[in-house]
Amino acid sequence: MSRRPRTALRALALTAAVLAATVTPSVADPAHLPGGPCLQPEQTVSLESVAGYADVVQELDRIAHTSDGTVSVASAGTSGEGRQLLYATVGTGPTTVWLQARIHGNELHSTEAVLQILTRLASGDPDARLIRDRLTVVVLPMYNPDGAEANIRQSTTPTRTDLNRDWENFAQPESAAFWKLWRAVRPELALDLHHMGQAPVVNGTDDLNQFQIGARSIDPSRMTAEQWLTNRRMAMASVDALNRYGLANVAHYPIIDITNAVLSRMLMGGTAPAGEQPVMQTPTKGAIFYEVRSVGQKSNGQLENLFRVPTLAVLKAAADGSLTSQDVSGYPALPFATQGACGVE
């Protein structure tokens, strides 16, 4: 976990600019059904407004430079193609929270959202000060920089691997590097930001499903009672914040039980990269994920808000102590969504 000074980050920015992927030209908005626009199979998507690796390097440099020491930036290692696996740390509180984005390289807007969250946490806002005093937030804006630059789900080398299915085999350098960071910082809570591909409407309605909450990457029987309760508390704090926001139709993520995902192994422990000792007593008491509608929506800002609003709500609840009394009685009533391609009835 070597610390890198700002001059090094600026040098990385120059390298990143050379490595940046070619931008695809934009086209007209796709046709869509009432209730929300949808990405069409034949649509060419412009990436001009989406943060790339060079943007991450430059923005982390800017945030660290303007934060007067509030934010530090470091590298957990290098990707398969040699890009720095950058992360930022903000706050000095006793409870550590892990916030990761873009483990799938083609899930675009989470990176920009967490950079905006980091900027907010470095500000003089009273909630930001409270969070910094009570929490230490470790922010990974781009877990999969090679996949992000290639605009694909997986890593690129030495093999194409879904990095969110690689915390048992640790086939990729990104997985091993971030596992070691997790072991070192010992986060009590974790949030993972994703985009969704299907589930166009909330069951029983005609409302386009814009946000899904995932409180169980593994079956609750694999969690401790404390973990399952904490996950539901984090989920309902997120849902309540979005209900107050008022511009999202929330659904429950489909039931899954995937043991090799990052959050799953944070909750379970028991695995490690080659040459490392497994963490048997995991420090992580709660780990959930969000899925937000992807490109094809009218407003990138709206997509980023759907990440930003619940994340900040969970951080504030963890900081002010209200997370421990969050009502979870509404969790069983969260609706699911109808599975299918967006725009298909």
XYZ file of N, CA and C in Angstrom, residues 66-250:
555
model
N -6.742 19.992 -3.010
C -7.601 21.044 -2.455
C -8.155 20.707 -1.079
N -7.889 19.504 -0.585
C -8.492 19.088 0.681
C -7.657 19.460 1.894
N -6.483 20.048 1.687
C -5.600 20.436 2.791
C -5.310 19.266 3.729
N -5.054 18.117 3.127
C -4.675 16.958 3.908
C -5.827 16.094 4.376
N -7.057 16.501 4.083
C -8.213 15.714 4.507
C -8.305 14.404 3.742
N -7.924 14.430 2.465
C -7.986 13.251 1.605
C -6.577 12.836 1.225
N -6.263 11.568 1.385
C -4.993 11.032 0.907
C -5.275 10.035 -0.204
N -4.367 9.919 -1.141
C -4.513 9.022 -2.286
C -3.324 8.079 -2.315
N -3.589 6.814 -2.574
C -2.538 5.799 -2.627
C -2.897 4.762 -3.679
N -1.977 3.844 -3.911
C -2.200 2.760 -4.857
C -2.106 1.427 -4.124
N -3.063 0.543 -4.420
C -3.042 -0.793 -3.832
C -2.175 -1.752 -4.629
N -1.728 -1.328 -5.824
C -0.947 -2.194 -6.702
C -1.176 -1.788 -8.136
N -0.973 -2.692 -9.048
C -1.168 -2.397 -10.461
C -2.090 -3.432 -11.097
N -2.804 -2.979 -12.125
C -3.705 -3.853 -12.872
C -2.914 -4.751 -13.814
N -3.616 -5.622 -14.500
C -2.952 -6.497 -15.458
C -2.207 -5.741 -16.538
N -2.741 -4.590 -16.948
C -2.095 -3.778 -17.975
C -1.156 -2.728 -17.388
N -0.994 -2.718 -16.063
C -0.023 -1.832 -15.446
C -0.564 -0.511 -14.942
N -1.880 -0.341 -14.894
C -2.449 0.895 -14.350
C -2.468 0.815 -12.823
N -2.335 1.967 -12.190
C -2.375 2.019 -10.741
C -3.794 1.747 -10.238
N -3.888 0.943 -9.197
C -5.171 0.648 -8.557
C -5.364 1.654 -7.428
N -5.856 2.813 -7.810
C -5.900 3.960 -6.914
C -7.094 3.894 -5.966
N -6.856 4.397 -4.765
C -7.932 4.562 -3.796
C -7.638 5.805 -2.972
N -8.698 6.359 -2.392
C -8.566 7.540 -1.539
C -9.079 7.209 -0.154
N -8.529 7.876 0.843
C -8.971 7.711 2.227
C -9.343 9.078 2.785
N -10.524 9.158 3.402
C -10.987 10.403 4.007
C -11.584 10.077 5.362
N -11.255 10.877 6.351
C -11.766 10.672 7.701
C -10.776 9.960 8.594
N -10.984 10.140 9.895
C -10.085 9.561 10.896
C -10.856 8.801 11.978
N -12.112 8.480 11.704
C -12.937 7.830 12.708
C -12.597 6.370 12.909
N -13.079 5.783 13.994
C -12.734 4.398 14.327
C -13.428 3.340 13.475
N -14.531 3.701 12.805
C -15.262 2.755 11.962
C -14.876 2.985 10.506
N -14.364 1.950 9.853
C -13.943 2.064 8.461
C -15.052 1.554 7.538
N -15.312 2.330 6.482
C -16.308 1.982 5.471
C -15.612 1.886 4.118
N -15.865 0.821 3.406
C -15.290 0.555 2.078
C -16.334 0.926 1.039
N -15.962 1.778 0.072
C -16.871 2.203 -0.991
C -16.194 1.948 -2.328
N -16.693 0.976 -3.087
C -16.046 0.638 -4.350
C -16.993 0.837 -5.525
N -16.399 1.169 -6.676
C -17.160 1.416 -7.901
C -16.462 0.761 -9.084
N -17.232 0.421 -10.064
C -16.779 -0.024 -11.389
C -15.881 -1.251 -11.340
N -16.294 -2.226 -10.563
C -15.625 -3.520 -10.644
C -15.925 -4.156 -11.990
N -17.064 -3.812 -12.574
C -17.380 -4.166 -13.955
C -17.113 -2.942 -14.824
N -16.184 -3.084 -15.765
C -15.669 -1.927 -16.474
C -16.682 -1.180 -17.308
N -17.742 -1.841 -17.735
C -18.740 -1.180 -18.582
C -19.943 -0.685 -17.784
N -19.824 -0.643 -16.449
C -20.870 -0.057 -15.610
C -20.394 1.325 -15.204
N -20.845 2.330 -15.931
C -20.079 3.544 -16.151
C -20.187 4.621 -15.068
N -21.391 4.900 -14.581
C -21.591 6.143 -13.844
C -21.211 6.064 -12.368
N -20.929 4.876 -11.861
C -20.565 4.764 -10.452
C -19.251 5.477 -10.153
N -18.334 5.496 -11.107
C -17.051 6.162 -10.884
C -17.249 7.646 -10.627
N -17.987 8.303 -11.499
C -18.247 9.725 -11.318
C -18.974 9.981 -10.007
N -19.917 9.108 -9.666
C -20.677 9.294 -8.430
C -19.777 9.243 -7.203
N -18.864 8.273 -7.127
C -18.026 8.187 -5.922
C -17.005 9.316 -5.878
N -16.589 9.827 -7.021
C -15.719 11.004 -7.005
C -16.476 12.224 -6.465
N -17.745 12.338 -6.824
C -18.568 13.408 -6.268
C -18.768 13.221 -4.770
N -18.985 11.987 -4.337
C -19.121 11.701 -2.906
C -17.839 12.065 -2.172
N -16.699 11.714 -2.744
C -15.415 12.034 -2.115
C -15.233 13.548 -1.992
N -15.598 14.280 -3.033
C -15.524 15.743 -2.976
C -16.393 16.280 -1.843
N -17.605 15.720 -1.725
C -18.511 16.142 -0.645
C -17.911 15.832 0.722
N -17.332 14.658 0.874
C -16.778 14.277 2.170
C -15.581 15.135 2.568
N -14.908 15.708 1.589
C -13.756 16.572 1.873
C -14.163 18.014 2.152
N -15.449 18.320 2.048
C -15.924 19.698 2.161
C -16.151 20.100 3.615
N -16.560 21.365 3.793
C -16.878 21.871 5.118
C -18.310 21.648 5.532
N -19.069 20.891 4.768
C -20.447 20.574 5.103
C -20.505 19.896 6.475
N -21.487 20.276 7.329
C -21.548 19.675 8.674
C -21.661 18.162 8.667
N -22.442 17.601 7.745
C -22.539 16.141 7.672
C -21.207 15.520 7.286
N -20.482 16.183 6.378
C -19.171 15.680 5.970
C -18.203 15.695 7.146
N -18.244 16.742 7.938
C -17.364 16.810 9.108
C -17.694 15.706 10.101
N -18.988 15.475 10.309
C -19.387 14.405 11.216
C -18.893 13.056 10.710
N -19.070 12.797 9.419
C -18.613 11.538 8.835
C -17.105 11.390 8.992
N -16.362 12.461 8.732
C -14.893 12.373 8.863
C -14.471 12.122 10.304
N -15.212 12.684 11.261
C -14.869 12.498 12.670
C -15.162 11.083 13.152
N -16.229 10.490 12.625
C -16.686 9.200 13.144
C -16.261 8.009 12.285
N -15.984 8.270 10.993
C -15.681 7.185 10.071
C -14.347 7.419 9.377
N -13.767 6.345 8.883
C -12.690 6.393 7.899
C -13.241 5.734 6.642
N -13.361 6.504 5.577
C -13.975 6.007 4.345
C -12.881 5.753 3.313
N -12.806 4.517 2.839
C -11.844 4.108 1.819
C -12.601 4.010 0.495
N -12.216 4.821 -0.478
C -12.973 4.993 -1.720
C -12.168 4.454 -2.893
N -12.756 3.488 -3.626
C -12.142 2.911 -4.826
C -12.974 3.365 -6.028
N -12.569 4.429 -6.719
C -13.408 4.934 -7.809
C -13.453 4.024 -9.031
N -12.393 3.233 -9.244
C -12.328 2.407 -10.448
C -11.579 1.125 -10.123
N -12.313 0.131 -9.626
C -11.719 -1.142 -9.223
C -11.071 -1.846 -10.411
N -11.663 -1.693 -11.596
C -11.255 -2.421 -12.797
C -10.852 -1.432 -13.900
N -9.707 -0.781 -13.785
C -9.358 0.252 -14.768
C -9.145 -0.281 -16.172
N -8.619 -1.492 -16.308
C -8.399 -2.040 -17.652
C -9.736 -2.317 -18.341
N -10.660 -2.934 -17.619
C -11.984 -3.170 -18.176
C -12.712 -1.880 -18.477
N -12.502 -0.862 -17.626
C -13.138 0.434 -17.868
C -12.619 1.064 -19.155
N -11.322 1.002 -19.372
C -10.761 1.585 -20.587
C -11.189 0.815 -21.836
N -11.377 -0.493 -21.697
C -11.847 -1.307 -22.826
C -13.369 -1.293 -22.947
N -14.048 -0.729 -21.942
C -15.512 -0.702 -21.859
C -16.094 -2.116 -21.953
N -15.511 -3.020 -21.157
C -16.038 -4.387 -21.044
C -16.258 -4.699 -19.567
N -17.035 -5.726 -19.309
C -17.358 -6.115 -17.935
C -16.138 -6.641 -17.198
N -15.342 -7.455 -17.875
C -14.278 -8.196 -17.212
C -12.970 -7.388 -17.166
N -11.966 -8.001 -16.538
C -10.589 -7.533 -16.688
C -10.119 -7.888 -18.096
N -8.898 -7.502 -18.446
C -8.413 -7.771 -19.800
C -7.264 -8.759 -19.853
N -6.406 -8.787 -18.823
C -5.216 -9.623 -18.880
C -4.770 -9.972 -17.459
N -4.155 -11.123 -17.211
C -3.756 -12.153 -18.173
C -4.913 -12.934 -18.773
N -6.091 -12.874 -18.153
C -7.283 -13.461 -18.760
C -8.432 -12.482 -18.584
N -9.478 -12.665 -19.372
C -10.704 -11.896 -19.150
C -11.487 -12.582 -18.032
N -11.561 -11.909 -16.901
C -12.175 -12.483 -15.707
C -13.147 -11.482 -15.114
N -14.331 -11.967 -14.701
C -15.248 -11.145 -13.935
C -14.638 -10.953 -12.550
N -14.189 -9.744 -12.259
C -13.494 -9.499 -10.996
C -14.416 -9.652 -9.792
N -15.722 -9.620 -10.021
C -16.651 -9.843 -8.919
C -16.996 -11.328 -8.750
N -16.207 -12.170 -9.358
C -16.291 -13.619 -9.144
C -14.895 -14.180 -8.909
N -14.007 -13.361 -8.339
C -12.597 -13.749 -8.277
C -12.011 -13.628 -6.870
N -12.866 -13.686 -5.835
C -12.325 -13.640 -4.477
C -12.266 -15.029 -3.843
N -12.218 -16.061 -4.711
C -11.880 -17.410 -4.254
C -10.621 -17.903 -4.954
N -10.550 -17.694 -6.278
C -9.368 -18.134 -7.023
C -8.276 -17.078 -7.090
N -8.642 -15.810 -7.035
C -7.679 -14.703 -7.133
C -6.782 -14.864 -8.353
N -7.430 -15.051 -9.505
C -6.688 -15.232 -10.749
C -6.082 -13.935 -11.258
N -6.648 -12.807 -10.853
C -6.226 -11.515 -11.402
C -5.461 -10.685 -10.372
N -4.499 -9.874 -10.815
C -3.744 -9.045 -9.869
C -4.622 -8.024 -9.148
N -5.679 -7.536 -9.806
C -6.568 -6.579 -9.158
C -7.214 -7.199 -7.918
N -7.630 -8.460 -8.038
C -8.303 -9.138 -6.924
C -7.361 -9.307 -5.734
N -6.152 -9.750 -5.998
C -5.190 -9.943 -4.916
C -4.833 -8.621 -4.252
N -4.651 -7.573 -5.053
C -4.268 -6.270 -4.496
C -5.352 -5.706 -3.595
N -6.598 -5.768 -4.056
C -7.663 -5.174 -3.257
C -8.035 -6.056 -2.066
N -7.835 -7.380 -2.169
C -8.015 -8.230 -0.994
C -7.016 -7.823 0.103
N -5.779 -7.594 -0.286
C -4.765 -7.188 0.697
C -5.112 -5.837 1.315
N -5.668 -4.927 0.511
C -6.101 -3.642 1.062
C -7.241 -3.847 2.050
N -8.212 -4.697 1.689
C -9.319 -4.994 2.603
C -8.796 -5.552 3.923
N -7.853 -6.479 3.834
C -7.283 -7.052 5.051
C -6.598 -5.983 5.898
N -5.942 -5.047 5.236
C -5.194 -4.020 5.960
C -6.106 -2.981 6.618
N -7.150 -2.540 5.915
C -7.983 -1.458 6.461
C -9.127 -1.978 7.312
N -9.493 -3.263 7.167
C -10.483 -3.923 8.005
C -11.809 -3.145 8.064
N -12.501 -3.011 6.940
C -13.748 -2.242 6.953
C -14.867 -2.968 7.697
N -15.576 -2.213 8.492
C -16.744 -2.758 9.185
C -17.952 -2.811 8.262
N -18.042 -1.827 7.355
C -19.151 -1.744 6.409
C -18.594 -1.612 5.004
N -19.359 -2.098 4.005
C -18.918 -1.999 2.617
C -20.114 -1.735 1.713
N -19.891 -0.902 0.698
C -20.879 -0.599 -0.338
C -20.233 -0.820 -1.697
N -20.968 -1.460 -2.604
C -20.477 -1.778 -3.943
C -21.493 -1.251 -4.951
N -21.057 -0.409 -5.893
C -21.962 0.281 -6.810
C -21.900 -0.341 -8.197
N -23.074 -0.691 -8.725
C -23.209 -1.385 -10.010
C -24.287 -0.740 -10.874
N -24.334 -1.186 -12.141
C -25.468 -0.908 -13.013
C -26.219 -2.207 -13.276
N -27.492 -2.082 -13.653
C -28.317 -3.243 -13.957
C -28.475 -3.396 -15.462
N -28.798 -4.606 -15.894
C -28.979 -4.853 -17.312
C -30.405 -5.142 -17.699
N -31.199 -5.698 -16.744
C -32.566 -6.069 -17.074
C -33.527 -5.531 -16.024
N -34.635 -6.251 -15.789
C -35.658 -5.872 -14.813
C -36.208 -4.475 -15.089
N -36.978 -4.293 -16.157
C -37.392 -2.951 -16.557
C -38.460 -2.310 -15.697
N -39.375 -3.097 -15.094
C -40.446 -2.481 -14.315
C -40.590 -3.162 -12.965
N -41.063 -2.387 -11.993
C -41.343 -2.922 -10.663
C -42.586 -3.789 -10.750
N -42.528 -4.978 -10.145
C -43.656 -5.907 -10.203
C -44.949 -5.245 -9.758
N -46.002 -5.482 -10.519
C -47.311 -4.963 -10.179
C -47.547 -3.528 -10.577
N -46.571 -2.926 -11.291
C -46.704 -1.529 -11.700
C -46.255 -1.384 -13.147
N -46.418 -0.171 -13.681
C -45.845 0.187 -14.969
C -44.619 1.080 -14.806
N -44.064 1.135 -13.591
C -42.957 2.036 -13.278
C -41.628 1.422 -13.673
N -40.857 2.142 -14.461
C -39.521 1.699 -14.824
C -38.672 1.544 -13.572
N -38.092 0.376 -13.391
C -37.235 0.130 -12.238
C -35.887 0.808 -12.455
N -35.576 1.773 -11.620
C -34.348 2.548 -11.773
C -33.265 2.185 -10.770
N -33.637 1.504 -9.693
C -32.685 1.223 -8.619
C -33.044 -0.104 -7.979
N -32.036 -0.971 -7.807
C -32.236 -2.216 -7.078
C -31.295 -2.268 -5.882
N -31.821 -2.786 -4.787
C -31.045 -2.895 -3.563
C -30.653 -4.348 -3.342
N -29.385 -4.592 -3.104
C -28.876 -5.942 -2.886
C -28.310 -6.077 -1.490
N -29.067 -6.684 -0.596
C -28.625 -6.862 0.785
C -28.090 -8.257 1.048
N -28.128 -9.119 0.018
C -27.707 -10.490 0.263
C -27.036 -11.059 -0.985
N -25.729 -10.853 -1.081
C -24.960 -11.514 -2.128
C -24.795 -12.995 -1.829
N -24.963 -13.349 -0.560
C -24.981 -14.747 -0.120
C -26.248 -14.977 0.704
N -26.628 -16.233 0.821
C -27.798 -16.558 1.615
C -27.570 -16.130 3.072
N -28.618 -15.606 3.723
C -28.441 -15.190 5.126
C -27.920 -16.288 6.044
N -28.125 -17.555 5.685
C -27.607 -18.645 6.521
C -26.082 -18.659 6.554
N -25.451 -18.031 5.578
C -23.982 -17.957 5.550
C -23.460 -16.757 6.347
N -24.353 -15.870 6.776
C -23.971 -14.691 7.544
C -24.207 -14.939 9.027
N -23.571 -14.118 9.843
C -23.939 -14.082 11.248
C -25.247 -13.301 11.380
N -25.906 -13.454 12.511
C -27.139 -12.695 12.753
C -26.856 -11.195 12.705
N -25.697 -10.778 13.217
C -25.346 -9.358 13.191
C -25.170 -8.866 11.756
N -24.513 -9.650 10.915
C -24.313 -9.244 9.527
C -25.642 -9.105 8.777
N -26.523 -10.076 8.942
C -27.802 -10.037 8.235
C -28.641 -8.849 8.702
N -28.627 -8.565 9.986
C -29.353 -7.399 10.495
C -28.727 -6.114 9.976
N -27.402 -6.034 9.998
C -26.729 -4.822 9.510
C -26.991 -4.605 8.032
N -26.964 -5.673 7.254
C -27.256 -5.542 5.822
C -28.654 -4.982 5.591
N -29.634 -5.493 6.330
C -30.992 -4.985 6.165
C -31.107 -3.540 6.645
N -30.392 -3.201 7.693
C -30.392 -1.810 8.147
C -29.794 -0.888 7.092
N -28.676 -1.295 6.493
C -28.072 -0.488 5.427
C -29.022 -0.366 4.240
N -29.684 -1.478 3.906
C -30.612 -1.470 2.782
C -31.769 -0.512 3.024
N -32.367 -0.571 4.197
C -33.535 0.263 4.454
C -33.152 1.727 4.653
N -31.957 2.001 5.167
C -31.487 3.395 5.209
C -31.357 3.943 3.796
N -30.908 3.083 2.868
C -30.782 3.481 1.464
C -32.153 3.722 0.843
N -33.078 2.786 1.074
C -34.419 2.895 0.502
C -35.142 4.124 1.046
N -35.039 4.351 2.342
C -35.692 5.522 2.934
C -35.160 6.815 2.320
N -33.854 6.882 2.103
C -33.268 8.082 1.498
C -33.779 8.289 0.081
N -33.894 7.214 -0.686
C -34.399 7.328 -2.049
C -35.880 7.670 -2.067
N -36.639 7.166 -1.105
C -38.049 7.537 -1.016
C -38.206 9.025 -0.734
N -37.330 9.562 0.094
C -37.367 11.010 0.348
C -36.935 11.789 -0.885
N -35.983 11.242 -1.611
C -35.524 11.866 -2.857
C -36.652 11.908 -3.876
N -37.400 10.809 -3.984
C -38.643 10.806 -4.720
C -38.576 10.585 -6.209
N -37.402 10.291 -6.761
C -37.277 10.161 -8.209
C -36.782 8.790 -8.640
N -37.012 7.784 -7.808
C -36.543 6.445 -8.145
C -37.608 5.421 -7.801
N -37.759 4.427 -8.653
C -38.631 3.299 -8.395
C -37.753 2.129 -7.958
N -37.831 1.796 -6.682
C -36.888 0.869 -6.055
C -37.436 -0.553 -6.088
